Amino acid sequence: MPKVSVIVPVYQVEAYIADTIGSILGQTLTDFEVLLVDDGGQDRSIEICHSFTDPRIKIISQANRGLAGARNTGIRQAQGDYLAFLDGDDLWLSEKLAHHVAHLDANHHVGISFSYSAFIDQDGQPLGIYQTPQLTDIDPVQVICRNPISNGSTPVIRRQVLSDIGFPATIGDEIETWYFDETFRQSEDIECWLRIALTTSWQIAGLGEVLTLYRVNTGGLSANIENQLAAWERVITKTRSYAPDFIGKWESLARAYQLRYLARRAVRMRVGKTAVDLIKRAFQSDARILWQEPKRTLLTLAAAYFVKTLPESIYLWLENQAMTMTGTTPKKRLHQKPKDIRNSTVVQNNDSLDNKD
């Protein structure tokens, strides 16, 4: 049996899937299988997948069920002791699996191992934006407020963890085991991580190195933000059904952090009016974010108003000056190849998952 099962949902990623598969096959640890789950896309993605002849690759086809459904199919087929997830447009650095396997082998109480991530654009160029979350002492409050796992291409998970949280679901005349909740088309990650944190004793811990390259999709931002927020609210509703005291205590603060995260995302995409509205709603939800993290919160507020009121050229100049003062200019970052990102100074901690859906 392989040590690791790598599960890759494949849906409308013909521009990226070859590089994604290549980043798996280029791992320094070689004891793995690759489960490419064809989720019913209409482009050439699966044709490209079939061009790879490595015997460790298995292609599984199904009607479209979404990201959660594709992952669940992969989990049910997986043979490995550890399960790793990689979205079909993201990339791994070559030591990714080796470092996570060593981490899990050495720490039997850790159920989920994750890493820092670097953001890349649609051409694979680094954006100089990093996800650098808290790595240890992660409790359910950290998960709901900050989502330290950050995105769905960072975690490597023990098989037993997923067995512990699986639940039956009826599909037609059949009963399946779900691990990710397929009724979610967004926020399926945070719903799963929070369920693990609240209902099991497994620890979540990270590695302080960039091992995942997360591709940012800028399309349809405004609608995407509202969809993300609605999905996040569904997570709160579901979690309240089995952990009402926890949600009652932390809901307002968690919502404030989520709204601030979405405001920062709107700032990055230059949607000033939306950014201002979101940061205002964050304060209304729970003002504690102001004194818990005053610098980050006030910078978000200022950036939102700058994007809304200043000409783009002036805002970009101010942004460049700020990044120059911290030694992290976008120009410098863009001259680096993705493989060199691991040696860069990590400069930014994101509030939550930057969902591509």
mmCIF file of C-alpha atoms in Angstrom:
data_model
loop_
_atom_site.group_PDB
_atom_site.id
_atom_site.type_symbol
_atom_site.label_atom_id
_atom_site.label_comp_id
_atom_site.label_asym_id
_atom_site.label_seq_id
_atom_site.Cartn_x
_atom_site.Cartn_y
_atom_site.Cartn_z
ATOM 1 C CA MET A 1 0.000 0.000 0.000
ATOM 2 C CA PRO A 2 1.254 3.528 -0.723
ATOM 3 C CA LYS A 3 2.251 5.786 2.139
ATOM 4 C CA VAL A 4 0.275 8.735 0.740
ATOM 5 C CA SER A 5 -2.809 9.060 -1.431
ATOM 6 C CA VAL A 6 -2.881 12.364 -3.319
ATOM 7 C CA ILE A 7 -6.439 13.372 -4.225
ATOM 8 C CA VAL A 8 -6.893 15.893 -7.049
ATOM 9 C CA PRO A 9 -10.383 17.053 -8.073
ATOM 10 C CA VAL A 10 -10.277 17.754 -11.815
ATOM 11 C CA TYR A 11 -12.825 20.188 -13.229
ATOM 12 C CA GLN A 12 -12.279 22.756 -15.995
ATOM 13 C CA VAL A 13 -8.531 23.134 -15.324
ATOM 14 C CA GLU A 14 -7.043 22.328 -18.729
ATOM 15 C CA ALA A 15 -4.675 25.308 -18.522
ATOM 16 C CA TYR A 16 -3.144 24.122 -15.247
ATOM 17 C CA ILE A 17 -3.623 20.402 -14.671
ATOM 18 C CA ALA A 18 -0.427 19.286 -16.421
ATOM 19 C CA ASP A 19 1.677 21.485 -14.148
ATOM 20 C CA THR A 20 -0.296 20.329 -11.112
ATOM 21 C CA ILE A 21 0.335 16.671 -11.913
ATOM 22 C CA GLY A 22 3.960 17.463 -12.685
ATOM 23 C CA SER A 23 4.406 19.003 -9.250
ATOM 24 C CA ILE A 24 3.146 15.747 -7.697
ATOM 25 C CA LEU A 25 5.326 13.481 -9.804
ATOM 26 C CA GLY A 26 8.317 15.680 -8.956
ATOM 27 C CA GLN A 27 8.065 14.988 -5.219
ATOM 28 C CA THR A 28 11.200 13.803 -3.442
ATOM 29 C CA LEU A 29 9.060 11.250 -1.593
ATOM 30 C CA THR A 30 7.940 8.705 -4.172
ATOM 31 C CA ASP A 31 5.752 6.294 -2.184
ATOM 32 C CA PHE A 32 2.364 7.657 -3.211
ATOM 33 C CA GLU A 33 -0.629 7.135 -5.460
ATOM 34 C CA VAL A 34 -2.397 9.901 -7.384
ATOM 35 C CA LEU A 35 -6.188 9.823 -7.610
ATOM 36 C CA LEU A 36 -7.392 12.213 -10.316
ATOM 37 C CA VAL A 37 -11.141 12.594 -9.835
ATOM 38 C CA ASP A 38 -12.851 13.658 -13.064
ATOM 39 C CA ASP A 39 -15.790 15.744 -11.859
ATOM 40 C CA GLY A 40 -17.601 15.972 -15.176
ATOM 41 C CA GLY A 41 -15.908 18.954 -16.783
ATOM 42 C CA GLN A 42 -16.323 19.783 -20.467
ATOM 43 C CA ASP A 43 -12.793 20.914 -21.359
ATOM 44 C CA ARG A 44 -9.620 18.910 -22.166
ATOM 45 C CA SER A 45 -8.570 18.361 -18.563
ATOM 46 C CA ILE A 46 -9.079 14.594 -18.500
ATOM 47 C CA GLU A 47 -7.551 14.166 -21.951
ATOM 48 C CA ILE A 48 -4.446 15.842 -20.535
ATOM 49 C CA CYS A 49 -4.566 13.590 -17.473
ATOM 50 C CA HIS A 50 -4.598 10.511 -19.710
ATOM 51 C CA SER A 51 -1.379 11.701 -21.366
ATOM 52 C CA PHE A 52 0.508 10.840 -18.169
ATOM 53 C CA THR A 53 1.607 7.198 -18.074
ATOM 54 C CA ASP A 54 3.002 6.989 -14.542
ATOM 55 C CA PRO A 55 1.553 3.787 -13.004
ATOM 56 C CA ARG A 56 0.902 5.583 -9.709
ATOM 57 C CA ILE A 57 -1.860 7.618 -11.388
ATOM 58 C CA LYS A 58 -5.479 6.460 -11.295
ATOM 59 C CA ILE A 59 -8.292 8.382 -13.018
ATOM 60 C CA ILE A 60 -11.780 8.142 -11.530
ATOM 61 C CA SER A 61 -14.733 9.585 -13.462
ATOM 62 C CA GLN A 62 -18.070 10.708 -12.050
ATOM 63 C CA ALA A 63 -20.932 13.080 -12.795
ATOM 64 C CA ASN A 64 -20.347 16.558 -11.425
ATOM 65 C CA ARG A 65 -20.644 16.661 -7.630
ATOM 66 C CA GLY A 66 -18.491 19.659 -6.788
ATOM 67 C CA LEU A 67 -15.204 19.925 -4.940
ATOM 68 C CA ALA A 68 -16.457 18.209 -1.784
ATOM 69 C CA GLY A 69 -17.957 15.356 -3.794
ATOM 70 C CA ALA A 70 -14.773 14.832 -5.795
ATOM 71 C CA ARG A 71 -12.710 14.729 -2.616
ATOM 72 C CA ASN A 72 -15.111 12.267 -1.004
ATOM 73 C CA THR A 73 -14.856 9.967 -4.013
ATOM 74 C CA GLY A 74 -11.079 10.125 -3.774
ATOM 75 C CA ILE A 75 -11.114 9.428 -0.040
ATOM 76 C CA ARG A 76 -13.261 6.325 -0.526
ATOM 77 C CA GLN A 77 -10.830 5.000 -3.164
ATOM 78 C CA ALA A 78 -7.626 5.955 -1.341
ATOM 79 C CA GLN A 79 -5.225 3.272 -0.109
ATOM 80 C CA GLY A 80 -2.632 5.402 1.676
ATOM 81 C CA ASP A 81 -1.993 5.901 5.391
ATOM 82 C CA TYR A 82 -2.025 9.653 4.790
ATOM 83 C CA LEU A 83 -4.289 11.589 2.421
ATOM 84 C CA ALA A 84 -3.115 14.780 0.739
ATOM 85 C CA PHE A 85 -5.347 17.176 -1.167
ATOM 86 C CA LEU A 86 -4.325 19.337 -4.121
ATOM 87 C CA ASP A 87 -6.696 21.450 -6.198
ATOM 88 C CA GLY A 88 -6.359 21.019 -9.940
ATOM 89 C CA ASP A 89 -4.844 24.467 -10.509
ATOM 90 C CA ASP A 90 -2.438 24.646 -7.548
ATOM 91 C CA LEU A 91 1.146 23.431 -7.204
ATOM 92 C CA TRP A 92 3.419 21.835 -4.624
ATOM 93 C CA LEU A 93 7.101 22.367 -4.054
ATOM 94 C CA SER A 94 9.110 19.167 -4.352
ATOM 95 C CA GLU A 95 9.638 18.518 -0.618
ATOM 96 C CA LYS A 96 5.933 18.888 0.254
ATOM 97 C CA LEU A 97 5.046 15.257 0.872
ATOM 98 C CA ALA A 98 8.384 14.300 2.411
ATOM 99 C CA HIS A 99 8.176 17.029 5.027
ATOM 100 C CA HIS A 100 4.559 16.345 5.961
ATOM 101 C CA VAL A 101 5.102 12.593 6.203
ATOM 102 C CA ALA A 102 8.081 13.177 8.501
ATOM 103 C CA HIS A 103 5.967 15.563 10.595
ATOM 104 C CA LEU A 104 3.106 13.088 10.970
ATOM 105 C CA ASP A 105 5.380 10.097 11.564
ATOM 106 C CA ALA A 106 7.112 11.950 14.402
ATOM 107 C CA ASN A 107 3.943 13.348 16.010
ATOM 108 C CA HIS A 108 1.299 10.678 16.434
ATOM 109 C CA HIS A 109 -1.127 13.060 18.148
ATOM 110 C CA VAL A 110 -1.199 15.328 15.066
ATOM 111 C CA GLY A 111 -4.018 14.453 12.704
ATOM 112 C CA ILE A 112 -3.647 17.279 10.170
ATOM 113 C CA SER A 113 -0.306 18.652 9.002
ATOM 114 C CA PHE A 114 -0.327 21.815 6.880
ATOM 115 C CA SER A 115 2.156 24.383 5.577
ATOM 116 C CA TYR A 116 2.569 27.999 4.611
ATOM 117 C CA SER A 117 1.422 28.940 1.101
ATOM 118 C CA ALA A 118 2.502 31.484 -1.494
ATOM 119 C CA PHE A 119 -0.022 33.032 -3.874
ATOM 120 C CA ILE A 120 0.604 32.841 -7.614
ATOM 121 C CA ASP A 121 -1.332 34.451 -10.442
ATOM 122 C CA GLN A 122 -3.013 32.717 -13.362
ATOM 123 C CA ASP A 123 0.336 32.626 -15.198
ATOM 124 C CA GLY A 124 2.087 30.998 -12.257
ATOM 125 C CA GLN A 125 3.959 34.143 -11.242
ATOM 126 C CA PRO A 126 4.378 34.883 -7.511
ATOM 127 C CA LEU A 127 2.263 37.723 -6.158
ATOM 128 C CA GLY A 128 4.325 38.442 -3.055
ATOM 129 C CA ILE A 129 1.375 37.441 -0.861
ATOM 130 C CA TYR A 130 1.753 34.642 1.640
ATOM 131 C CA GLN A 131 -0.442 32.680 4.007
ATOM 132 C CA THR A 132 1.579 32.378 7.229
ATOM 133 C CA PRO A 133 -0.858 31.237 9.897
ATOM 134 C CA GLN A 134 -0.334 30.119 13.467
ATOM 135 C CA LEU A 135 1.289 26.678 13.446
ATOM 136 C CA THR A 136 0.710 25.243 16.935
ATOM 137 C CA ASP A 137 -1.780 25.369 19.805
ATOM 138 C CA ILE A 138 -4.639 25.446 17.309
ATOM 139 C CA ASP A 139 -8.037 25.127 18.946
ATOM 140 C CA PRO A 140 -11.567 25.446 17.523
ATOM 141 C CA VAL A 141 -11.554 29.212 18.132
ATOM 142 C CA GLN A 142 -8.459 29.567 15.940
ATOM 143 C CA VAL A 143 -10.110 27.452 13.265
ATOM 144 C CA ILE A 144 -13.372 29.397 13.129
ATOM 145 C CA CYS A 145 -11.757 32.841 13.396
ATOM 146 C CA ARG A 146 -8.559 32.415 11.390
ATOM 147 C CA ASN A 147 -8.680 29.078 9.523
ATOM 148 C CA PRO A 148 -4.946 28.378 9.931
ATOM 149 C CA ILE A 149 -5.047 25.546 7.387
ATOM 150 C CA SER A 150 -5.737 28.412 4.958
ATOM 151 C CA ASN A 151 -6.577 26.553 1.725
ATOM 152 C CA GLY A 152 -7.469 23.109 0.476
ATOM 153 C CA SER A 153 -4.084 22.368 -1.112
ATOM 154 C CA THR A 154 -2.033 22.509 2.098
ATOM 155 C CA PRO A 155 -3.238 19.696 4.397
ATOM 156 C CA VAL A 156 -1.972 16.145 4.660
ATOM 157 C CA ILE A 157 -4.356 14.170 6.880
ATOM 158 C CA ARG A 158 -4.209 10.820 8.629
ATOM 159 C CA ARG A 159 -6.710 8.327 7.259
ATOM 160 C CA GLN A 160 -8.032 7.731 10.790
ATOM 161 C CA VAL A 161 -9.013 11.401 11.170
ATOM 162 C CA LEU A 162 -11.330 11.173 8.198
ATOM 163 C CA SER A 163 -12.709 7.844 9.387
ATOM 164 C CA ASP A 164 -13.536 9.508 12.700
ATOM 165 C CA ILE A 165 -15.645 12.269 11.109
ATOM 166 C CA GLY A 166 -17.339 10.390 8.265
ATOM 167 C CA PHE A 167 -21.128 10.401 8.263
ATOM 168 C CA PRO A 168 -23.769 8.575 6.177
ATOM 169 C CA ALA A 169 -25.560 10.362 3.359
ATOM 170 C CA THR A 170 -28.256 9.022 1.042
ATOM 171 C CA ILE A 171 -27.596 9.434 -2.692
ATOM 172 C CA GLY A 172 -30.514 8.098 -4.700
ATOM 173 C CA ASP A 173 -31.007 4.536 -3.466
ATOM 174 C CA GLU A 174 -27.524 4.258 -2.006
ATOM 175 C CA ILE A 175 -25.934 5.281 1.265
ATOM 176 C CA GLU A 176 -22.443 6.747 1.043
ATOM 177 C CA THR A 177 -19.981 7.968 3.632
ATOM 178 C CA TRP A 178 -19.258 11.670 3.361
ATOM 179 C CA TYR A 179 -16.254 13.361 4.935
ATOM 180 C CA PHE A 180 -16.600 16.777 3.335
ATOM 181 C CA ASP A 181 -20.220 17.958 3.326
ATOM 182 C CA GLU A 182 -21.373 17.880 -0.304
ATOM 183 C CA THR A 183 -24.243 20.268 0.369
ATOM 184 C CA PHE A 184 -21.582 23.005 0.472
ATOM 185 C CA ARG A 185 -20.224 24.364 -2.807
ATOM 186 C CA GLN A 186 -18.080 26.888 -0.903
ATOM 187 C CA SER A 187 -16.610 26.818 2.612
ATOM 188 C CA GLU A 188 -16.503 23.012 2.517
ATOM 189 C CA ASP A 189 -12.932 23.186 3.828
ATOM 190 C CA ILE A 190 -13.572 25.278 6.928
ATOM 191 C CA GLU A 191 -16.709 23.252 7.713
ATOM 192 C CA CYS A 192 -14.649 20.062 7.703
ATOM 193 C CA TRP A 193 -11.694 21.465 9.684
ATOM 194 C CA LEU A 194 -14.043 22.911 12.301
ATOM 195 C CA ARG A 195 -15.882 19.601 12.637
ATOM 196 C CA ILE A 196 -12.549 17.851 13.203
ATOM 197 C CA ALA A 197 -11.484 20.430 15.792
ATOM 198 C CA LEU A 198 -14.772 20.256 17.710
ATOM 199 C CA THR A 199 -15.594 16.547 17.582
ATOM 200 C CA THR A 200 -12.217 14.760 17.761
ATOM 201 C CA SER A 201 -9.093 14.908 19.907
ATOM 202 C CA TRP A 202 -6.708 15.099 16.945
ATOM 203 C CA GLN A 203 -4.313 18.034 16.933
ATOM 204 C CA ILE A 204 -3.803 20.354 13.971
ATOM 205 C CA ALA A 205 -0.247 21.593 13.439
ATOM 206 C CA GLY A 206 1.703 23.258 10.657
ATOM 207 C CA LEU A 207 5.160 23.508 9.127
ATOM 208 C CA GLY A 208 6.715 26.968 8.940
ATOM 209 C CA GLU A 209 7.792 26.763 5.328
ATOM 210 C CA VAL A 210 6.156 27.516 1.994
ATOM 211 C CA LEU A 211 5.319 24.183 0.390
ATOM 212 C CA THR A 212 2.105 25.054 -1.501
ATOM 213 C CA LEU A 213 1.618 27.508 -4.368
ATOM 214 C CA TYR A 214 -1.992 28.679 -4.339
ATOM 215 C CA ARG A 215 -3.356 30.092 -7.586
ATOM 216 C CA VAL A 216 -5.581 33.156 -7.212
ATOM 217 C CA ASN A 217 -8.586 33.401 -9.528
ATOM 218 C CA THR A 218 -9.810 36.997 -9.781
ATOM 219 C CA GLY A 219 -12.943 36.376 -11.815
ATOM 220 C CA GLY A 220 -16.402 37.387 -10.599
ATOM 221 C CA LEU A 221 -15.208 38.965 -7.375
ATOM 222 C CA SER A 222 -18.292 40.785 -6.098
ATOM 223 C CA ALA A 223 -20.668 37.872 -6.553
ATOM 224 C CA ASN A 224 -17.984 35.520 -5.267
ATOM 225 C CA ILE A 225 -17.619 37.508 -2.044
ATOM 226 C CA GLU A 226 -21.344 37.417 -1.360
ATOM 227 C CA ASN A 227 -21.431 33.698 -2.137
ATOM 228 C CA GLN A 228 -18.497 33.092 0.196
ATOM 229 C CA LEU A 229 -20.168 34.990 2.989
ATOM 230 C CA ALA A 230 -23.437 33.107 2.514
ATOM 231 C CA ALA A 231 -21.598 29.776 2.571
ATOM 232 C CA TRP A 232 -19.725 30.808 5.709
ATOM 233 C CA GLU A 233 -23.037 31.633 7.392
ATOM 234 C CA ARG A 234 -24.206 28.119 6.532
ATOM 235 C CA VAL A 235 -21.139 26.760 8.324
ATOM 236 C CA ILE A 236 -22.216 28.684 11.409
ATOM 237 C CA THR A 237 -25.749 27.300 11.148
ATOM 238 C CA LYS A 238 -24.563 23.709 10.771
ATOM 239 C CA THR A 239 -22.017 23.983 13.579
ATOM 240 C CA ARG A 240 -24.632 25.464 15.893
ATOM 241 C CA SER A 241 -26.642 22.245 15.488
ATOM 242 C CA TYR A 242 -23.983 20.185 17.304
ATOM 243 C CA ALA A 243 -21.967 22.829 19.223
ATOM 244 C CA PRO A 244 -24.477 25.528 20.252
ATOM 245 C CA ASP A 245 -22.505 26.828 23.232
ATOM 246 C CA PHE A 246 -19.353 27.241 21.152
ATOM 247 C CA ILE A 247 -21.166 29.148 18.402
ATOM 248 C CA GLY A 248 -23.041 31.261 20.924
ATOM 249 C CA LYS A 249 -19.750 32.401 22.432
ATOM 250 C CA TRP A 250 -17.649 32.962 19.308
ATOM 251 C CA GLU A 251 -20.019 33.665 16.398
ATOM 252 C CA SER A 252 -19.813 37.475 16.423
ATOM 253 C CA LEU A 253 -16.015 37.561 16.636
ATOM 254 C CA ALA A 254 -15.619 34.886 13.971
ATOM 255 C CA ARG A 255 -17.946 36.814 11.663
ATOM 256 C CA ALA A 256 -15.907 39.988 12.212
ATOM 257 C CA TYR A 257 -12.716 38.193 11.174
ATOM 258 C CA GLN A 258 -14.437 36.691 8.138
ATOM 259 C CA LEU A 259 -15.750 40.093 7.044
ATOM 260 C CA ARG A 260 -12.318 41.651 7.524
ATOM 261 C CA TYR A 261 -10.760 38.894 5.446
ATOM 262 C CA LEU A 262 -13.272 39.498 2.656
ATOM 263 C CA ALA A 263 -12.578 43.243 2.870
ATOM 264 C CA ARG A 264 -8.864 42.582 2.380
ATOM 265 C CA ARG A 265 -9.659 40.398 -0.586
ATOM 266 C CA ALA A 266 -11.807 43.165 -2.087
ATOM 267 C CA VAL A 267 -8.915 45.595 -1.555
ATOM 268 C CA ARG A 268 -6.551 43.301 -3.455
ATOM 269 C CA MET A 269 -9.026 43.208 -6.325
ATOM 270 C CA ARG A 270 -9.527 47.014 -6.201
ATOM 271 C CA VAL A 271 -13.243 46.866 -5.373
ATOM 272 C CA GLY A 272 -13.239 49.812 -2.990
ATOM 273 C CA LYS A 273 -16.952 50.229 -2.296
ATOM 274 C CA THR A 274 -17.301 46.561 -1.427
ATOM 275 C CA ALA A 275 -14.180 46.665 0.751
ATOM 276 C CA VAL A 276 -15.452 49.639 2.772
ATOM 277 C CA ASP A 277 -18.846 48.030 3.281
ATOM 278 C CA LEU A 278 -17.265 44.786 4.481
ATOM 279 C CA ILE A 279 -14.880 46.356 6.987
ATOM 280 C CA LYS A 280 -17.731 48.449 8.406
ATOM 281 C CA ARG A 281 -19.787 45.297 8.839
ATOM 282 C CA ALA A 282 -16.821 43.681 10.580
ATOM 283 C CA PHE A 283 -16.781 46.444 13.215
ATOM 284 C CA GLN A 284 -20.530 46.124 13.636
ATOM 285 C CA SER A 285 -20.236 42.387 14.194
ATOM 286 C CA ASP A 286 -17.566 42.584 16.907
ATOM 287 C CA ALA A 287 -15.308 45.535 17.675
ATOM 288 C CA ARG A 288 -12.850 43.265 19.481
ATOM 289 C CA ILE A 289 -10.945 42.826 16.236
ATOM 290 C CA LEU A 290 -9.804 46.448 16.656
ATOM 291 C CA TRP A 291 -7.952 45.862 19.909
ATOM 292 C CA GLN A 292 -7.053 42.238 19.289
ATOM 293 C CA GLU A 293 -5.286 43.149 16.035
ATOM 294 C CA PRO A 294 -5.292 46.964 15.779
ATOM 295 C CA LYS A 295 -2.585 47.322 13.128
ATOM 296 C CA ARG A 296 -4.031 44.827 10.685
ATOM 297 C CA THR A 297 -7.584 46.016 11.190
ATOM 298 C CA LEU A 298 -6.761 49.713 10.772
ATOM 299 C CA LEU A 299 -4.612 48.998 7.715
ATOM 300 C CA THR A 300 -7.558 47.161 6.178
ATOM 301 C CA LEU A 301 -9.835 50.103 6.936
ATOM 302 C CA ALA A 302 -7.388 52.616 5.444
ATOM 303 C CA ALA A 303 -6.726 50.503 2.363
ATOM 304 C CA ALA A 304 -10.449 50.085 1.735
ATOM 305 C CA TYR A 305 -11.016 53.843 1.770
ATOM 306 C CA PHE A 306 -7.919 54.506 -0.345
ATOM 307 C CA VAL A 307 -9.087 52.039 -3.000
ATOM 308 C CA LYS A 308 -12.546 53.590 -2.944
ATOM 309 C CA THR A 309 -11.480 57.253 -3.152
ATOM 310 C CA LEU A 310 -8.061 57.488 -4.822
ATOM 311 C CA PRO A 311 -7.222 57.097 -8.505
ATOM 312 C CA GLU A 312 -5.762 53.664 -9.100
ATOM 313 C CA SER A 313 -2.354 55.065 -10.104
ATOM 314 C CA ILE A 314 -2.004 56.913 -6.795
ATOM 315 C CA TYR A 315 -3.190 53.926 -4.772
ATOM 316 C CA LEU A 316 -0.708 51.636 -6.524
ATOM 317 C CA TRP A 317 2.095 54.134 -5.830
ATOM 318 C CA LEU A 318 1.179 54.229 -2.129
ATOM 319 C CA GLU A 319 0.986 50.448 -1.991
ATOM 320 C CA ASN A 320 4.386 50.149 -3.643
ATOM 321 C CA GLN A 321 5.911 52.645 -1.187
ATOM 322 C CA ALA A 322 4.518 50.697 1.755
ATOM 323 C CA MET A 323 5.876 47.424 0.429
ATOM 324 C CA THR A 324 9.252 49.030 -0.345
ATOM 325 C CA MET A 325 9.558 50.176 3.274
ATOM 326 C CA THR A 326 9.114 46.581 4.414
ATOM 327 C CA GLY A 327 11.506 45.254 1.791
ATOM 328 C CA THR A 328 8.844 43.305 -0.083
ATOM 329 C CA THR A 329 8.186 45.095 -3.363
ATOM 330 C CA PRO A 330 6.032 43.230 -5.865
ATOM 331 C CA LYS A 331 8.722 43.851 -8.489
ATOM 332 C CA LYS A 332 11.270 41.936 -6.462
ATOM 333 C CA ARG A 333 8.848 39.073 -5.910
ATOM 334 C CA LEU A 334 7.889 38.831 -9.570
ATOM 335 C CA HIS A 335 11.507 38.259 -10.534
ATOM 336 C CA GLN A 336 11.543 35.045 -8.503
ATOM 337 C CA LYS A 337 10.668 31.694 -9.986
ATOM 338 C CA PRO A 338 8.094 29.658 -8.046
ATOM 339 C CA LYS A 339 10.792 27.203 -6.955
ATOM 340 C CA ASP A 340 12.665 30.062 -5.266
ATOM 341 C CA ILE A 341 9.731 31.179 -3.124
ATOM 342 C CA ARG A 342 10.736 28.812 -0.338
ATOM 343 C CA ASN A 343 13.754 31.048 0.375
ATOM 344 C CA SER A 344 11.742 34.270 0.546
ATOM 345 C CA THR A 345 10.836 36.157 3.661
ATOM 346 C CA VAL A 346 7.261 35.382 4.612
ATOM 347 C CA VAL A 347 5.506 38.720 4.779
ATOM 348 C CA GLN A 348 1.759 38.325 5.118
ATOM 349 C CA ASN A 349 -0.655 36.353 7.242
ATOM 350 C CA ASN A 350 -4.095 35.950 5.709
ATOM 351 C CA ASP A 351 -7.219 35.821 7.831
ATOM 352 C CA SER A 352 -8.892 32.881 6.207
ATOM 353 C CA LEU A 353 -9.321 30.699 3.203
ATOM 354 C CA ASP A 354 -9.084 32.495 -0.138
ATOM 355 C CA ASN A 355 -11.655 30.343 -1.868
ATOM 356 C CA LYS A 356 -11.440 30.090 -5.662
ATOM 357 C CA ASP A 357 -15.091 29.145 -6.097
#
